[in-house]
PDB file of C-alpha atoms in Angstrom:
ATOM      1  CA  UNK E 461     168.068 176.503  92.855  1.00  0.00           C
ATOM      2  CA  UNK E 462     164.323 177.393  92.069  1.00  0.00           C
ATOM      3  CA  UNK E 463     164.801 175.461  88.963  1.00  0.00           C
ATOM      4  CA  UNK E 464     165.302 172.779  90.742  1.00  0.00           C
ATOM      5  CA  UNK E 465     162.844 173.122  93.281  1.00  0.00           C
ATOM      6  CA  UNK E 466     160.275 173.859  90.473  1.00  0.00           C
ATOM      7  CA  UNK E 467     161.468 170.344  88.918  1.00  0.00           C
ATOM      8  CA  UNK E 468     160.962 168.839  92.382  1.00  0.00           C
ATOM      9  CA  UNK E 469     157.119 170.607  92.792  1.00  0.00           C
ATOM     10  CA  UNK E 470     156.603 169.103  89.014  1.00  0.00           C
ATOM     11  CA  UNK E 471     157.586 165.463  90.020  1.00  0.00           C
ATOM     12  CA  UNK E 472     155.412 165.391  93.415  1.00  0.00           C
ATOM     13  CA  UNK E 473     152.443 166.613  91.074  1.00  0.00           C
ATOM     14  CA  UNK E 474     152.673 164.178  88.055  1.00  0.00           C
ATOM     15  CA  UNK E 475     150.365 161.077  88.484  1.00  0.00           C
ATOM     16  CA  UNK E 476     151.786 159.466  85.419  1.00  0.00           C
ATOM     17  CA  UNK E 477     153.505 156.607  86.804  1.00  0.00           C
ATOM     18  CA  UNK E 478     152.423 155.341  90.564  1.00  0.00           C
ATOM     19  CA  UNK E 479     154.945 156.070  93.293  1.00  0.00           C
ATOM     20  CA  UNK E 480     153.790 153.446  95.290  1.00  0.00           C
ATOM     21  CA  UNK E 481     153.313 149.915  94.366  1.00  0.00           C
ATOM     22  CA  UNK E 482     150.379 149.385  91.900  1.00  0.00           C
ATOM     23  CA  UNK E 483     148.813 146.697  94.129  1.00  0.00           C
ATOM     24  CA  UNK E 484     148.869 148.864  97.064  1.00  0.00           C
ATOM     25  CA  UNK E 485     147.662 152.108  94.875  1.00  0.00           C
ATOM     26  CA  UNK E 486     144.934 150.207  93.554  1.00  0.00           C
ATOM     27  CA  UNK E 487     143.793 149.433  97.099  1.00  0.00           C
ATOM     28  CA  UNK E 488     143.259 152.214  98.351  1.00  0.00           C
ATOM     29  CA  UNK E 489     141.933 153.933  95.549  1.00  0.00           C
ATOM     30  CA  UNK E 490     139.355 150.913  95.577  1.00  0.00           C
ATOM     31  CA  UNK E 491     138.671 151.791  99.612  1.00  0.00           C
ATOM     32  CA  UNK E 492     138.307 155.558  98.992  1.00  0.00           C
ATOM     33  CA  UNK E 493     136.388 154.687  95.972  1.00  0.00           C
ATOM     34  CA  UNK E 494     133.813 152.901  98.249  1.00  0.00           C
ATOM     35  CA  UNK E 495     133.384 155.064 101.171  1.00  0.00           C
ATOM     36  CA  UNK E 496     133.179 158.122  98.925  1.00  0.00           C
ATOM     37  CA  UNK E 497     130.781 157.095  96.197  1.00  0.00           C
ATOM     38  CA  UNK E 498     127.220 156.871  97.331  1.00  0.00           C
ATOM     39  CA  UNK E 499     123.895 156.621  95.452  1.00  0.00           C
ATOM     40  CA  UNK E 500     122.007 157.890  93.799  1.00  0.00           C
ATOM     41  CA  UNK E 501     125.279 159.275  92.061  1.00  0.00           C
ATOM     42  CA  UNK E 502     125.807 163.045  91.753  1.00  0.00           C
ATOM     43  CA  UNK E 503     128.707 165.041  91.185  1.00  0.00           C
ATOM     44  CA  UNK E 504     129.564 165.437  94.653  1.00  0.00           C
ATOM     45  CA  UNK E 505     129.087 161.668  95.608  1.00  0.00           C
ATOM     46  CA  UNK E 506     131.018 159.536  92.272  1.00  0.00           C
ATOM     47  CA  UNK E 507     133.990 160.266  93.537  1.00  0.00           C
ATOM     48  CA  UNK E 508     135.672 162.712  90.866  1.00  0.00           C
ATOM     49  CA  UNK E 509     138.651 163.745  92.807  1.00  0.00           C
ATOM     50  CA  UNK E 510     139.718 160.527  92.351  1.00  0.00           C
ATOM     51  CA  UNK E 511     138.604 160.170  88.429  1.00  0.00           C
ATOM     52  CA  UNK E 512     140.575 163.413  87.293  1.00  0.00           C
ATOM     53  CA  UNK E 513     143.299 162.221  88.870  1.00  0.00           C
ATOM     54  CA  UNK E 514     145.315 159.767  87.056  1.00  0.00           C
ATOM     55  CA  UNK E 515     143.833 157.478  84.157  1.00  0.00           C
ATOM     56  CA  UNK E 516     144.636 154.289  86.188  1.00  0.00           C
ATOM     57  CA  UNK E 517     142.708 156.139  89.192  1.00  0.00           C
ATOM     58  CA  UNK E 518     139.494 156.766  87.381  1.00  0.00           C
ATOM     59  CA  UNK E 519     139.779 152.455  86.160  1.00  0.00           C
ATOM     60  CA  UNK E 520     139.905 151.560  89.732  1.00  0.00           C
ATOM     61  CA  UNK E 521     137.260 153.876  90.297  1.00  0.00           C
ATOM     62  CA  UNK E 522     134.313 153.029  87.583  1.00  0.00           C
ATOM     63  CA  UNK E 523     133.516 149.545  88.818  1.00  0.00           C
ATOM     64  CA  UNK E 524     131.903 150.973  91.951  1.00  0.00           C
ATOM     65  CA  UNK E 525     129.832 153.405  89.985  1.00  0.00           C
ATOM     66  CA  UNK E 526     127.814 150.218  88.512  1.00  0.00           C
ATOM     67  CA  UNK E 527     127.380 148.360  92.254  1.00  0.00           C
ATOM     68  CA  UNK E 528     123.823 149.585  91.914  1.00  0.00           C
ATOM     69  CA  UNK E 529     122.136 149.854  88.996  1.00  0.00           C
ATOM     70  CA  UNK E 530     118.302 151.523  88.733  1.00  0.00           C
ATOM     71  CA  UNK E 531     117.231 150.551  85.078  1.00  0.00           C
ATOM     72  CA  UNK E 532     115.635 154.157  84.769  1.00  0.00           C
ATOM     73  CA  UNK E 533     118.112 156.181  85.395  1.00  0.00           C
ATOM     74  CA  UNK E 534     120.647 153.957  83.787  1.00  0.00           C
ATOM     75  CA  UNK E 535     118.833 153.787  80.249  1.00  0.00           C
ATOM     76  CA  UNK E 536     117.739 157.681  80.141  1.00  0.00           C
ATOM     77  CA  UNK E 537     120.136 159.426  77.837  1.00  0.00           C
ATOM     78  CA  UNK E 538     121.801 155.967  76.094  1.00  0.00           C
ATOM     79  CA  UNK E 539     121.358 154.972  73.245  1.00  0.00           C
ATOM     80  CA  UNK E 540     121.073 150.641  73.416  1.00  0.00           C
ATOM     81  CA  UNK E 541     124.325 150.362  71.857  1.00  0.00           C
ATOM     82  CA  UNK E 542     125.988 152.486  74.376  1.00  0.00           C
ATOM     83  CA  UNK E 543     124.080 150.403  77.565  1.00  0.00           C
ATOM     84  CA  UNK E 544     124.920 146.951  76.425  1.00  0.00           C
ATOM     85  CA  UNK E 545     128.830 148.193  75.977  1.00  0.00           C
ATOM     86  CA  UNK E 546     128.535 149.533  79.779  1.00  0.00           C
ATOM     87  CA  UNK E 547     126.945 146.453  80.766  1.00  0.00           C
ATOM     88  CA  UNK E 548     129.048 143.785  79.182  1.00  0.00           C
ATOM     89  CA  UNK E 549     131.715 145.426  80.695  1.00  0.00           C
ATOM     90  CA  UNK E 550     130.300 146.343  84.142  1.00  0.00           C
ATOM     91  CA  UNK E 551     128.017 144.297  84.346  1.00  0.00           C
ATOM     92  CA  UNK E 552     129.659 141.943  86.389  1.00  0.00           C
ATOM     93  CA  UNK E 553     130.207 144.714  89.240  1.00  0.00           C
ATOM     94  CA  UNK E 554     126.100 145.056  90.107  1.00  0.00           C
ATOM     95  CA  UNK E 555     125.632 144.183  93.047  1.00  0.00           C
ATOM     96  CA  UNK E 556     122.517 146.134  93.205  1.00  0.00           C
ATOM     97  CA  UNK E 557     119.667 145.869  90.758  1.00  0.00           C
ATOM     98  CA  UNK E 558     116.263 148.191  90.855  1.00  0.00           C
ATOM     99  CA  UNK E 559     113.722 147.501  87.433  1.00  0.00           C
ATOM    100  CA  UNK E 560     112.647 150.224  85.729  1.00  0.00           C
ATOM    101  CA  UNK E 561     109.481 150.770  83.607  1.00  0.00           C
ATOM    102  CA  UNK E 562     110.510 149.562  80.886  1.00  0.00           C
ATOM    103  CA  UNK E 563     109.876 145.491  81.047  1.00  0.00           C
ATOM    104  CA  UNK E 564     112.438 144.587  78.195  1.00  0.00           C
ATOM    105  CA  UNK E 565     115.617 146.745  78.975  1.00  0.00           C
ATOM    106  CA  UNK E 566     115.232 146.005  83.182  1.00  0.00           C
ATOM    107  CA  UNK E 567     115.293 142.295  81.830  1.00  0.00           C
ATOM    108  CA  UNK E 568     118.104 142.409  79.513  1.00  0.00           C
ATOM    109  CA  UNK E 569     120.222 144.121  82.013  1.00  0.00           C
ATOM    110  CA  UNK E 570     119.656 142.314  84.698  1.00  0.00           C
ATOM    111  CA  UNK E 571     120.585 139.349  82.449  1.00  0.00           C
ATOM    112  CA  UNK E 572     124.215 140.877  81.847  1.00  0.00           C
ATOM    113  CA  UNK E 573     124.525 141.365  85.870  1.00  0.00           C
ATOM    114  CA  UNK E 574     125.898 137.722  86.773  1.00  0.00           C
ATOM    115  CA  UNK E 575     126.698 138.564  90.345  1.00  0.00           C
ATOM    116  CA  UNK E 576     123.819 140.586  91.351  1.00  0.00           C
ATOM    117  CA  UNK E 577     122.907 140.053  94.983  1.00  0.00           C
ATOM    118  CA  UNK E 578     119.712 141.694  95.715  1.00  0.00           C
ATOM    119  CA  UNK E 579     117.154 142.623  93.414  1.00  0.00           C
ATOM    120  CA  UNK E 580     113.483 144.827  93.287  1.00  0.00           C
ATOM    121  CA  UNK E 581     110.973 144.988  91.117  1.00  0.00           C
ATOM    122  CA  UNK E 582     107.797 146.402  92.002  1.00  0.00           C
ATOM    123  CA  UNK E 583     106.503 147.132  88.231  1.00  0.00           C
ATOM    124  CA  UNK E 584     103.324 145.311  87.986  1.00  0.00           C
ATOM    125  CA  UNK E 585     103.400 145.153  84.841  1.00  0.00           C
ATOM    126  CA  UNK E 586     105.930 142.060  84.952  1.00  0.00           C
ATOM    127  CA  UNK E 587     105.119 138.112  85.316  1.00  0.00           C
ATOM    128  CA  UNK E 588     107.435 136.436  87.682  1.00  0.00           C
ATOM    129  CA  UNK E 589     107.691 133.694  84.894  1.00  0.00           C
ATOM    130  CA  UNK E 590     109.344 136.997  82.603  1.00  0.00           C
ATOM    131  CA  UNK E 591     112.076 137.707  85.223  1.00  0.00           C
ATOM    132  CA  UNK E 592     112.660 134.188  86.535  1.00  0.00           C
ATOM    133  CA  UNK E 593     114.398 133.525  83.266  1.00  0.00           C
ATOM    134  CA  UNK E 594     116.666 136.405  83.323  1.00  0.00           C
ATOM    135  CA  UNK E 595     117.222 135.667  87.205  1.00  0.00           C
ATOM    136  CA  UNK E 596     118.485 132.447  86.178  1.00  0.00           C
ATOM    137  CA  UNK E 597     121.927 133.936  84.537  1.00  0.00           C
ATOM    138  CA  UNK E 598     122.693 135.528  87.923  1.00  0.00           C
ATOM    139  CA  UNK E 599     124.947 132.757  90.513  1.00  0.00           C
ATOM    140  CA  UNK E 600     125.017 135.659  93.771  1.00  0.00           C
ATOM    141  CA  UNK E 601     121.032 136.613  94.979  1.00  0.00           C
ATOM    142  CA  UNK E 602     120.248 137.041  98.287  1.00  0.00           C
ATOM    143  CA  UNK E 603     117.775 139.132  98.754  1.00  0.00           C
ATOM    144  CA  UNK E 604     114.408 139.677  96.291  1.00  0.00           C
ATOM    145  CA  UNK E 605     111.640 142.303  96.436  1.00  0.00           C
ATOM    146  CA  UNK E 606     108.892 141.464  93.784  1.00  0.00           C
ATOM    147  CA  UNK E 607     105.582 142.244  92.755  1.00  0.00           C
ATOM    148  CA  UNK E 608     103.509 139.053  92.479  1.00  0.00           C
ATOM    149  CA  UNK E 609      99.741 137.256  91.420  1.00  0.00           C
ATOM    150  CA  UNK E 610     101.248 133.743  91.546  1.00  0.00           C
ATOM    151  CA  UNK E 611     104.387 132.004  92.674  1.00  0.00           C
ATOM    152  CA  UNK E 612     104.972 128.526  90.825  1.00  0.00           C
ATOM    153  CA  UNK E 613     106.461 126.065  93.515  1.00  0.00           C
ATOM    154  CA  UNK E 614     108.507 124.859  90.778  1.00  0.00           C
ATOM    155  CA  UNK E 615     109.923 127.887  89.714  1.00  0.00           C
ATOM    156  CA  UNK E 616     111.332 129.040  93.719  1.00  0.00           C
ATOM    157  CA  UNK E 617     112.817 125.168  93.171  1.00  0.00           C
ATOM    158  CA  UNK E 618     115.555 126.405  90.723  1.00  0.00           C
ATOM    159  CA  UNK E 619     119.031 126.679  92.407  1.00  0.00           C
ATOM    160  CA  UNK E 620     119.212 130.531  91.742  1.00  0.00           C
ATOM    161  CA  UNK E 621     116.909 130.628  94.559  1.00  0.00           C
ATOM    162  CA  UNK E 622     118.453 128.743  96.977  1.00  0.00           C
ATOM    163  CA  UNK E 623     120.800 131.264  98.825  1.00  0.00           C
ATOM    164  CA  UNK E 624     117.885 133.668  99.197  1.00  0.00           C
ATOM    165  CA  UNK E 625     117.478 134.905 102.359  1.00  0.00           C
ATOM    166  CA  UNK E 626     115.279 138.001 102.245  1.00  0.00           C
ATOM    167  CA  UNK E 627     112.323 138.329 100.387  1.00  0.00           C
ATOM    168  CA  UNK E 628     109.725 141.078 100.273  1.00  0.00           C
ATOM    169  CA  UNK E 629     106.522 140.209  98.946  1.00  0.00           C
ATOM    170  CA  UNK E 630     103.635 142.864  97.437  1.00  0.00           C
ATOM    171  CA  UNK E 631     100.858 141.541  95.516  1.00  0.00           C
ATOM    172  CA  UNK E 632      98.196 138.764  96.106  1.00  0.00           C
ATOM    173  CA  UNK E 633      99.994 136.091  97.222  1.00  0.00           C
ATOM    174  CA  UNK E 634      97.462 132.589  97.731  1.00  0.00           C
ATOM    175  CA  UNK E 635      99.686 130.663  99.261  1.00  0.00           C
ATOM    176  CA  UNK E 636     102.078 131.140 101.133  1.00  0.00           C
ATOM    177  CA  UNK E 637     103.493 127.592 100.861  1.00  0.00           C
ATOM    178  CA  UNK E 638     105.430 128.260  98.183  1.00  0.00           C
ATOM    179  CA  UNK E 639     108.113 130.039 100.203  1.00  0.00           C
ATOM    180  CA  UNK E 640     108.913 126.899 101.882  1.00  0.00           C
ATOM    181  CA  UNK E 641     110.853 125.849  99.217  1.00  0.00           C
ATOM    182  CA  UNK E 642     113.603 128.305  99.306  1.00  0.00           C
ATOM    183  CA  UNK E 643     116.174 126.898 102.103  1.00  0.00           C
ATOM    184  CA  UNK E 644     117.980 129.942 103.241  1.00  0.00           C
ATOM    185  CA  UNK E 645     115.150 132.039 104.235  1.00  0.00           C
ATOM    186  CA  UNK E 646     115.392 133.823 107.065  1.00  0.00           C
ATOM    187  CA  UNK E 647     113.665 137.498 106.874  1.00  0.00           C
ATOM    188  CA  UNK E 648     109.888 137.596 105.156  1.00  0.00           C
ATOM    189  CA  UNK E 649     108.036 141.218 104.479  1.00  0.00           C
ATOM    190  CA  UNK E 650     104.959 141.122 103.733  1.00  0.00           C
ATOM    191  CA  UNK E 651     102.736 144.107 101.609  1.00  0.00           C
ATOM    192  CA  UNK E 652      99.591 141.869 100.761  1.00  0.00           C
ATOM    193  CA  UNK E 653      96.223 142.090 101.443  1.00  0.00           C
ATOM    194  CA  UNK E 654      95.596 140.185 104.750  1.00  0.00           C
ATOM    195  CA  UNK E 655      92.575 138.395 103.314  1.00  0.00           C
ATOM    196  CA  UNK E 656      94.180 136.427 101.068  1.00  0.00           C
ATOM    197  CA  UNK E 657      97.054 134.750 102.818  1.00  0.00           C
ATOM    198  CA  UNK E 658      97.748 133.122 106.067  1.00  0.00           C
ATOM    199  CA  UNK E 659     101.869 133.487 106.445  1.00  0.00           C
ATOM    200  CA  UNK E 660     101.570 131.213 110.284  1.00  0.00           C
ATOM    201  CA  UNK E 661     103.036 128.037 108.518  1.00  0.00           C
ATOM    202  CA  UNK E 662     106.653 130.401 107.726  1.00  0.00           C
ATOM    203  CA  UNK E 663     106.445 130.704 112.032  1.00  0.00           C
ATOM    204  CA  UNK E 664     106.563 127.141 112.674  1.00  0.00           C
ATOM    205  CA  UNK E 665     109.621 126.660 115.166  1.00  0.00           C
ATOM    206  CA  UNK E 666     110.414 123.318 113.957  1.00  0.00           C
ATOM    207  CA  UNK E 667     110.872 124.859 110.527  1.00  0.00           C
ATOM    208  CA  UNK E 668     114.731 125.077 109.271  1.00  0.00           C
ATOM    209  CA  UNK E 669     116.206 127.541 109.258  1.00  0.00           C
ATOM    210  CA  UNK E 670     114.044 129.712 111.455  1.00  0.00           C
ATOM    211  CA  UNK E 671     112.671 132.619 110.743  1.00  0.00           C
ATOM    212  CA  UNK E 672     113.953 135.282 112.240  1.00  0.00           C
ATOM    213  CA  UNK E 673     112.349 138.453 111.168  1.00  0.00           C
ATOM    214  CA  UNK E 674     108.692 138.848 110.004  1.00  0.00           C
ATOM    215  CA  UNK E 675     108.035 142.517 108.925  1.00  0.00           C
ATOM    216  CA  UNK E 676     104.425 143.476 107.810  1.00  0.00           C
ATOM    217  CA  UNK E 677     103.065 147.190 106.780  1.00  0.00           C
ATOM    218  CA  UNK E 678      99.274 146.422 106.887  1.00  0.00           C
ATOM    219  CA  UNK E 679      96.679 144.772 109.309  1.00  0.00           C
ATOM    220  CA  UNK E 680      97.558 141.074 109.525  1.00  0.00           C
ATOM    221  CA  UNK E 681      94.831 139.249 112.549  1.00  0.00           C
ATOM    222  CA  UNK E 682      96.172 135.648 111.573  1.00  0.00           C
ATOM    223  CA  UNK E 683      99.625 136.844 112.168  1.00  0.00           C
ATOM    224  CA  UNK E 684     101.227 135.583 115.840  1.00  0.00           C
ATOM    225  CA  UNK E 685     100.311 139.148 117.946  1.00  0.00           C
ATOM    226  CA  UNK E 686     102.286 136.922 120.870  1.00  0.00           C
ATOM    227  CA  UNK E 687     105.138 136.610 117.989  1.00  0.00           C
ATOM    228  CA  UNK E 688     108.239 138.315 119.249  1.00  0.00           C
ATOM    229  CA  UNK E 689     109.396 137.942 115.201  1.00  0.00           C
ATOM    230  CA  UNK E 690     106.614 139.826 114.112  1.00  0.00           C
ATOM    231  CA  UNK E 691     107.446 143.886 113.389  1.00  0.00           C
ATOM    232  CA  UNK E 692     105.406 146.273 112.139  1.00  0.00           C
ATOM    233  CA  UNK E 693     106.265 148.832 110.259  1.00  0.00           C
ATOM    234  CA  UNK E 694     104.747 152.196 108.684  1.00  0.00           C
ATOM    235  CA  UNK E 695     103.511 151.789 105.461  1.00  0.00           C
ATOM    236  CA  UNK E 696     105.368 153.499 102.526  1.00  0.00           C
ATOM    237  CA  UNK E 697     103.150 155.570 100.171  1.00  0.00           C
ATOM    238  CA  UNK E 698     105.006 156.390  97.624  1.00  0.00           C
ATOM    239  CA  UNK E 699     107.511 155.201  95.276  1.00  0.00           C
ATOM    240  CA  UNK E 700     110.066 157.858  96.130  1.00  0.00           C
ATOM    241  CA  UNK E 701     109.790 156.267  99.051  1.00  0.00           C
ATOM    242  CA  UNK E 702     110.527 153.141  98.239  1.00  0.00           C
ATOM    243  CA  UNK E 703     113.797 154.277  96.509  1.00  0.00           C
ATOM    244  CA  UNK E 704     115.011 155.977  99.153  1.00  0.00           C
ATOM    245  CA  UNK E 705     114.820 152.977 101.307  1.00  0.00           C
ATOM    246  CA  UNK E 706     115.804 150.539  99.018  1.00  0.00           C
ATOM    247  CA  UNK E 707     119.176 152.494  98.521  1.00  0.00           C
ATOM    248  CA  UNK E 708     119.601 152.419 102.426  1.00  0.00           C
ATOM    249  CA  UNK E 709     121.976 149.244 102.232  1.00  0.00           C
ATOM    250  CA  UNK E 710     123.587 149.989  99.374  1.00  0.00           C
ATOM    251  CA  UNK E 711     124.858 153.077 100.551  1.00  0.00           C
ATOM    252  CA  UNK E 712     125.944 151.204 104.115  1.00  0.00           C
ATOM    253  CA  UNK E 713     122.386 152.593 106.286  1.00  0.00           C
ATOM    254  CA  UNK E 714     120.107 150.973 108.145  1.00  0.00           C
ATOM    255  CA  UNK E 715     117.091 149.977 106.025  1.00  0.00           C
ATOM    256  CA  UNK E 716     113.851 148.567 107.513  1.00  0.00           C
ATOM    257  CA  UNK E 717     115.282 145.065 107.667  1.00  0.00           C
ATOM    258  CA  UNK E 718     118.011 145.795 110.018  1.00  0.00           C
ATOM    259  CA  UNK E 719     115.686 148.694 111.706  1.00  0.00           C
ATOM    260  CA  UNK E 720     113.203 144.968 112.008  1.00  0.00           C
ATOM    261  CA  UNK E 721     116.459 142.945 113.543  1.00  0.00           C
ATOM    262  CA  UNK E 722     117.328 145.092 116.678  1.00  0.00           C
ATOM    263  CA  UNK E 723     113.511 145.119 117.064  1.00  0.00           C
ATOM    264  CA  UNK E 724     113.452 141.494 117.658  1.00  0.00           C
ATOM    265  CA  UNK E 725     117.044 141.746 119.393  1.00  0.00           C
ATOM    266  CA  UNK E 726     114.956 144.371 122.025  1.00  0.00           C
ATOM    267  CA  UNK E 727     112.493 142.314 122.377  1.00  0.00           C
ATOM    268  CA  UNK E 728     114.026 138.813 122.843  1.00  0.00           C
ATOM    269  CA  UNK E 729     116.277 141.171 125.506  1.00  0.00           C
ATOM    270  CA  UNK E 730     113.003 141.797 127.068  1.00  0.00           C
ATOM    271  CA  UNK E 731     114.545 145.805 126.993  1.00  0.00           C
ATOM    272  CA  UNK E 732     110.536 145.847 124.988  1.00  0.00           C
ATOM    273  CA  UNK E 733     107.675 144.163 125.720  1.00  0.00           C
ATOM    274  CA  UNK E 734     106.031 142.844 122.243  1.00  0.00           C
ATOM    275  CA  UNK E 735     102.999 144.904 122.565  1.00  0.00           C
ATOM    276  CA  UNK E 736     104.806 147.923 123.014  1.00  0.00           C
ATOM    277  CA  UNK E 737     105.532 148.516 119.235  1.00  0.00           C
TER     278      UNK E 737
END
């Protein structure tokens, strides 16, 4: 008798073979996966309990450890070898991609990250001409945070850039104009000196689509005051900072832009008046 219950006890435990039906399994390993890995990773948020599991588990599972991918942290500790194997094999899970110092290995990751949806890149050291051509062998961006002297009308024209519809500017940007061209745009941020550009022609109401949300983290006077669209925000000061935000959506928080959106919702509710924020 307590053989056979310590047969039974044995069977229950092994993880060999799935007792449900692998499609179902894999589903909600896949769900679990998601709501319990969160980034930065860490031992506590990659989800090991499901890893160790089973073999077939920790499969399911490694995809969503590559949705975001910060070149720095990804490239300390591999050789190039060992980071072009992850990425031609994850690669297509990044949904998420942050550049890193170094110029060359940000750009040929973020060449092997096809369906990459939102992308940041605030090292200075990089020409927009440098990343537009790795940019061009992703199909999936929405949303682009860059660093910028000049913006080549031409360039924004290429199809890559047509779903865009967040951008966040830093830099010295001349004019604004240039943002015209991409058709999905919807939510602007600006971090430039107010001297050099006047952003009043991305308000026009007649413009399609509309813009919805305008957030700005410095002194803007030829910015609409009246502008219900208009938020702003406190400045962030350091690049930790930065991070931290940036890794608000991936992780399912509210960031700034959302933060911006019921801003405007509260407003256009009148539940705020527009000078009281």
């Amino acid at each position: 008798m307590f053989a056979q219950s310590a047969t039974m006890a044995n069977n229950a435990c092994d993880t060999t073979y799935p007792v449900l039906p692998v499609e179902l399994e894999q589903n909600i390993v896949e769900i679990a996966a998601f709501m319990i890995i969160s980034f930065p990773l860490s031992c506590t948020s990659c989800a090991l309990e499901l890893q160790l599991t089973a073999q077939r588990f920790r499969e399911w599972t490694m995809p969503f450890l590559y949705r975001v991918l910060h070149a720095n942290s990804f490239s300390a500790g591999r050789t190039e070898s060992e980071s072009t194997e992850i990425l031609n094999r994850y690669g297509k899970h990044i949904r998420h991609f942050f550049f890193g110092w170094d110029i060359q290995k940000s750009l040929e990751a973020l060449k092997r990250s096809p369906m990459v949806q939102s992308i940041v890149n605030w090292n200075v050291h990089t020409e927009f001409e440098e990343m537009h051509s790795a940019v061009q062998h992703t199909s999936s961006l929405r949303r682009l945070s860059i660093f910028v002297g000049t913006l080549k009308p031409e360039l924004l024209s290429s199809p890559v850039y047509c779903n865009i519809t967040h951008i966040e500017i830093a830099g010295f940007l001349a004019d604004p104009n240039v943002l015209v061209r991409l058709p999905n745009l919807t939510h602007l941020c600006i971090y430039i000196s107010h001297d050099v550009a006047d952003f009043n022609v991305l308000l026009d109401p007649g413009r399609k689509p509309l813009i919805q949300v305008v957030v700005y983290f410095n002194h803007y006077p030829q910015v609409r005051p009246a502008d219900a669209r208009v938020i702003k925000l406190k400045r962030l000061d350091t690049y930790t900072e930065v991070e931290d935000q940036w890794m608000r959506n991936p992780n399912g928080e509210m960031d700034f832009w959302e933060l911006a959106e019921r801003m405007v919702y509260a407003r256009r509710g009148t539940f705020f008046s527009i000078s009281s924020y």
